[in-house]
Every structure is written in structure tokens, then in C-alpha cells.
mmCIF file of C-alpha atoms and ligand atoms in Angstrom:
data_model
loop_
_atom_site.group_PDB
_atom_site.id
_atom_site.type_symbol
_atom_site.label_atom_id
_atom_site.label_comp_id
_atom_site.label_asym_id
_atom_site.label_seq_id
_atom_site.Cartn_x
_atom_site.Cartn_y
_atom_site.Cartn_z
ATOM 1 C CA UNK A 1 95.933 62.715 139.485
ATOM 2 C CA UNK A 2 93.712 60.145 138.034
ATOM 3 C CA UNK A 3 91.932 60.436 135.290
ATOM 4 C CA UNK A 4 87.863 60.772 135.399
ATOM 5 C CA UNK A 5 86.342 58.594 137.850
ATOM 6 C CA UNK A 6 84.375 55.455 137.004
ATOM 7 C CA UNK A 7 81.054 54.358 138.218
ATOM 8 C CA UNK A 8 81.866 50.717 140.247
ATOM 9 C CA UNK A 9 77.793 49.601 138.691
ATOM 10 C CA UNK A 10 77.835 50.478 135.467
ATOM 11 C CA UNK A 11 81.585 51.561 134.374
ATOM 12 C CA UNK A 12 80.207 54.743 133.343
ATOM 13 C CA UNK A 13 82.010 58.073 134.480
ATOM 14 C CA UNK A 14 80.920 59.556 136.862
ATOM 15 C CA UNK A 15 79.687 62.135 135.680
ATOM 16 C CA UNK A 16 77.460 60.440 133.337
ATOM 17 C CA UNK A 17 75.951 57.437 135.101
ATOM 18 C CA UNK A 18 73.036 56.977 137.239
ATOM 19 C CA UNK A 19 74.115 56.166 140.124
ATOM 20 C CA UNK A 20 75.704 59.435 141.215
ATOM 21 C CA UNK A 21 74.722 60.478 144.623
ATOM 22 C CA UNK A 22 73.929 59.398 146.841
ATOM 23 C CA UNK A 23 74.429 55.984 146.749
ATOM 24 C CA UNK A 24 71.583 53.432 146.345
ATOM 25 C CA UNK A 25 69.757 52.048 148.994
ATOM 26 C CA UNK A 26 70.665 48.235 149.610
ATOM 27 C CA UNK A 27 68.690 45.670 147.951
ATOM 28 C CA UNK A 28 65.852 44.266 150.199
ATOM 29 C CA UNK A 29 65.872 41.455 152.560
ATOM 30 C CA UNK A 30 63.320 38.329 152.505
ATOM 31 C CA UNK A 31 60.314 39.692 152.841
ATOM 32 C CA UNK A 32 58.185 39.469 155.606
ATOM 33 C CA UNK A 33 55.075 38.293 153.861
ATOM 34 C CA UNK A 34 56.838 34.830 153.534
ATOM 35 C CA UNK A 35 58.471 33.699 157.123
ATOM 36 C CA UNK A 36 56.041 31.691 159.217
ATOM 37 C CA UNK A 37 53.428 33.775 161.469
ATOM 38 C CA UNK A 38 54.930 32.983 165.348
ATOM 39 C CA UNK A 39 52.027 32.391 167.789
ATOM 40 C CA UNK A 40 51.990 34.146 170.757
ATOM 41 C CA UNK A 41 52.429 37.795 170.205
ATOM 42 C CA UNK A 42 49.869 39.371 168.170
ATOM 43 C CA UNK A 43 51.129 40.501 164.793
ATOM 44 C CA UNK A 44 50.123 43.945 163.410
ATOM 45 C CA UNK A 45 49.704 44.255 160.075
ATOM 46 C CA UNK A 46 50.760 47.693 158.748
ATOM 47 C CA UNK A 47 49.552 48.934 155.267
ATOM 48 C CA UNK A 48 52.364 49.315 152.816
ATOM 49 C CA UNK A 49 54.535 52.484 153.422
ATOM 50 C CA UNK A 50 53.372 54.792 150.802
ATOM 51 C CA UNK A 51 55.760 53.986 147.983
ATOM 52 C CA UNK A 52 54.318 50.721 147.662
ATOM 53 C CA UNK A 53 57.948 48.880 145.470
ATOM 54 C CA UNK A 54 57.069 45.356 145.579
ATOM 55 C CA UNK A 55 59.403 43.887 147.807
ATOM 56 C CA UNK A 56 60.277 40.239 145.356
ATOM 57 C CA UNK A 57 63.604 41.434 144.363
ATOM 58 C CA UNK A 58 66.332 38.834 143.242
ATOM 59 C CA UNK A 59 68.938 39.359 145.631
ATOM 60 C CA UNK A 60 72.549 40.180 144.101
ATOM 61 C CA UNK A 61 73.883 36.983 146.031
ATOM 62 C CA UNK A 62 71.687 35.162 143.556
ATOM 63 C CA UNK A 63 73.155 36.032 139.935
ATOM 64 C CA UNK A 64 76.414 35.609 140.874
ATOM 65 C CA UNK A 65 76.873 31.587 140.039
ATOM 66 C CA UNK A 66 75.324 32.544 136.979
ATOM 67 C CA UNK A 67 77.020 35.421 136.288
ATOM 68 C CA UNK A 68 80.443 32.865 136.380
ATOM 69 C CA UNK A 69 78.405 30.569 134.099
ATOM 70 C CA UNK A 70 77.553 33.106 132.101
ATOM 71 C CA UNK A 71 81.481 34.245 131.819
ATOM 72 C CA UNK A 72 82.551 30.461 131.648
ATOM 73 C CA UNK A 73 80.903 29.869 128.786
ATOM 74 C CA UNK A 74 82.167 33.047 126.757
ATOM 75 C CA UNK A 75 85.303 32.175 127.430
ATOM 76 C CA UNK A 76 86.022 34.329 130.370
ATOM 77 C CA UNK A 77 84.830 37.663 129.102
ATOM 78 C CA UNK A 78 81.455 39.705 127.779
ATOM 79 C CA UNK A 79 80.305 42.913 126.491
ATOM 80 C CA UNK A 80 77.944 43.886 129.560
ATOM 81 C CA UNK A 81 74.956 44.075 126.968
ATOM 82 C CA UNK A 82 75.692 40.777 125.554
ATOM 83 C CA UNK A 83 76.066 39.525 128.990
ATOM 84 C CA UNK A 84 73.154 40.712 130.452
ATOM 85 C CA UNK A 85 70.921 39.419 127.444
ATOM 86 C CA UNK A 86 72.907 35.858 128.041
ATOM 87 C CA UNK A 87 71.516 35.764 131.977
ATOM 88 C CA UNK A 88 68.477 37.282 131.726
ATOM 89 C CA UNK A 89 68.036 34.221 128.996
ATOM 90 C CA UNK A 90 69.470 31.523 131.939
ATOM 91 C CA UNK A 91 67.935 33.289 134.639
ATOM 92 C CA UNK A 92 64.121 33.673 133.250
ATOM 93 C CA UNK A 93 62.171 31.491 135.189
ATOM 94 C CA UNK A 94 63.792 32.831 138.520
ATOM 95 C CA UNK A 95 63.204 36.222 137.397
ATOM 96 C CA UNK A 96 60.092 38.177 139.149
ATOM 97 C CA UNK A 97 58.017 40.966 137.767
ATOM 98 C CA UNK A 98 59.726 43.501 140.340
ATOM 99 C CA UNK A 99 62.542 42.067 139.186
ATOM 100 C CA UNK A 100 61.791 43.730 135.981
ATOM 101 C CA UNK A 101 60.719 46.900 137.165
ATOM 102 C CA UNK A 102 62.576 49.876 137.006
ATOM 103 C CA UNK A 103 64.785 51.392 139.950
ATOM 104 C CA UNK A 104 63.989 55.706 140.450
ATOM 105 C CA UNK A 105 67.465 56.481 138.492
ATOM 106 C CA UNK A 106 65.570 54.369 135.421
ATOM 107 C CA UNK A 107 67.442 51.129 135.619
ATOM 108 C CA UNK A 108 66.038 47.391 135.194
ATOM 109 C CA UNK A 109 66.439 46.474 139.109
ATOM 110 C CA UNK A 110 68.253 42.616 137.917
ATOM 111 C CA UNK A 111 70.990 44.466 135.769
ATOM 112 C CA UNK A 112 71.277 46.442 139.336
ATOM 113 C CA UNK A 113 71.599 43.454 141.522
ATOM 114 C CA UNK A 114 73.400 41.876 138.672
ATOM 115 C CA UNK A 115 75.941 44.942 138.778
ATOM 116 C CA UNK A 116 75.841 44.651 142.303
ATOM 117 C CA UNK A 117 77.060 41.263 142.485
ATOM 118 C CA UNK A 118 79.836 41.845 139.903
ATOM 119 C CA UNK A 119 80.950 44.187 142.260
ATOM 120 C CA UNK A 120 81.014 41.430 144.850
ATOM 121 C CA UNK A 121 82.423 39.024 142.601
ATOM 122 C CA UNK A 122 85.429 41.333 142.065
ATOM 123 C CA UNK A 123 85.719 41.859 145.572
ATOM 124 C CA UNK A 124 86.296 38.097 146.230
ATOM 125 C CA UNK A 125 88.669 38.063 143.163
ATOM 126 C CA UNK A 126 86.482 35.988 141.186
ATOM 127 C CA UNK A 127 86.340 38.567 138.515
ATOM 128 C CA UNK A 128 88.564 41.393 137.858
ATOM 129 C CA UNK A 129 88.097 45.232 136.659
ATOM 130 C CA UNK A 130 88.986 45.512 133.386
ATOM 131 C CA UNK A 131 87.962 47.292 130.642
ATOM 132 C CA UNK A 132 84.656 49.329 130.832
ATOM 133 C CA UNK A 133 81.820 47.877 130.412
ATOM 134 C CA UNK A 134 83.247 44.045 130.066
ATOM 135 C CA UNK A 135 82.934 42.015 132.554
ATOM 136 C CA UNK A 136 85.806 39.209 133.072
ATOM 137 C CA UNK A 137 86.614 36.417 135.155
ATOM 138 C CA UNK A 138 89.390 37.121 137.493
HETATM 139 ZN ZN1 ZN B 201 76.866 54.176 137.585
#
């Protein structure tokens, strides 16, 4: 039998992380307030749904070169705190302010998409799994 299960985000258990269930909802696409108005059919502009999240998120796909550069230039490995303080440092200026809001489970919504694409990156073997709570190149 394994041993207690480990959050895939944040390396907690389980049983103690945030993420629980059920699973979080999938970071935003562009938003719509940016792409080109089409002429022809008329466009209808709703109000904002009711829970009015700005939608400005960094996507995950975004941190992940810097997440490597991040890694690189630790010498493959990092302490996910010191890690996240080292690319929120390189990745300031891209940062937005709902970027830096909170998710409903409490969380800083970059170290989410950041966690997210650590998961991607050790998907594509460009990181691996080790201990909890480091992150390391693959
Ligand atoms: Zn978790």
C-alpha cells in the first residue's frame, strides 16, 4: 500500500493541502475584452457573471521558461519558497494585480499557475518529482 498521498500542486498530503476536492477549475483563457471586435454580427455585451474574478491571469504556460531559469541558475534544484521568491523577483513586471490575488482555497493565484506548470514541466520530463516541496530539473 502506499504511504499517504501527496498533493501533485503543492507536495502537501493530502490530507492537509488546499487543493483537496474537487479539483480546481482550469486557469482562464485570453480574455475576451482583448481580441478585435468582428463587424458584422452585433456583439452583446453581458455584465460580469456575479463573481466578478478579474480575468488577467498569467497563464501556467507562461512561468515555465522561467521556472527552468529559475532552476538553472540554482543549480538544478530549490526550496519551493526560495523558488517562488526567486520568480516572482524575475517575473515582476509581467506579473498582474489578479495575478496577485488570492484563489477561494487562499492561495496567491501565480504560485498556482506556477505549481501548475511544474506539474507540466514534469510531465514533459523537464523536471522530475523529487523530494517535497523542491522543485528539480529533470
Ligand atoms: Zn495541494
Amino acid at each position: 500500500m502506499s504511504a499517504e498521498d501527496y498533493c501533485d500542486l503543492c507536495d502537501l498530503p493530502k490530507s492537509q493541502c488546499i487543493h483537496g476536492n474537487p479539483p480546481a477549475p482550469p486557469p482562464p483563457r485570453a480574455t475576451a475584452r482583448t481580441a478585435t471586435p468582428r463587424a458584422g454580427r452585433p456583439v452583446v455585451k453581458k455584465a460580469a457573471p456575479s463573481r466578478s474574478v478579474p480575468r488577467k491571469w498569467t497563464p501556467p504556460e507562461a512561468f515555465r521558461p522561467d521556472i527552468v531559469a529559475v532552476l538553472e541558475e540554482a543549480g538544478g534544484q530549490l526550496e519551493q519558497e526560495e523558488l517562488f521568491r526567486a520568480l516572482e523577483d524575475r517575473m515582476a513586471e509581467r506579473l498582474t494585480e489578479a495575478d496577485h490575488q488570492t484563489t477561494p482555497e487562499g492561495e496567491l493565484r501565480w504560485r498556482y499557475a506556477a505549481r501548475r506548470a511544474r506539474q507540466a514541466l514534469i510531465a514533459d520530463g523537464e523536471m522530475t518529482k523529487g523530494r517535497p516541496g523542491v522543485w528539480s530539473l529533470g
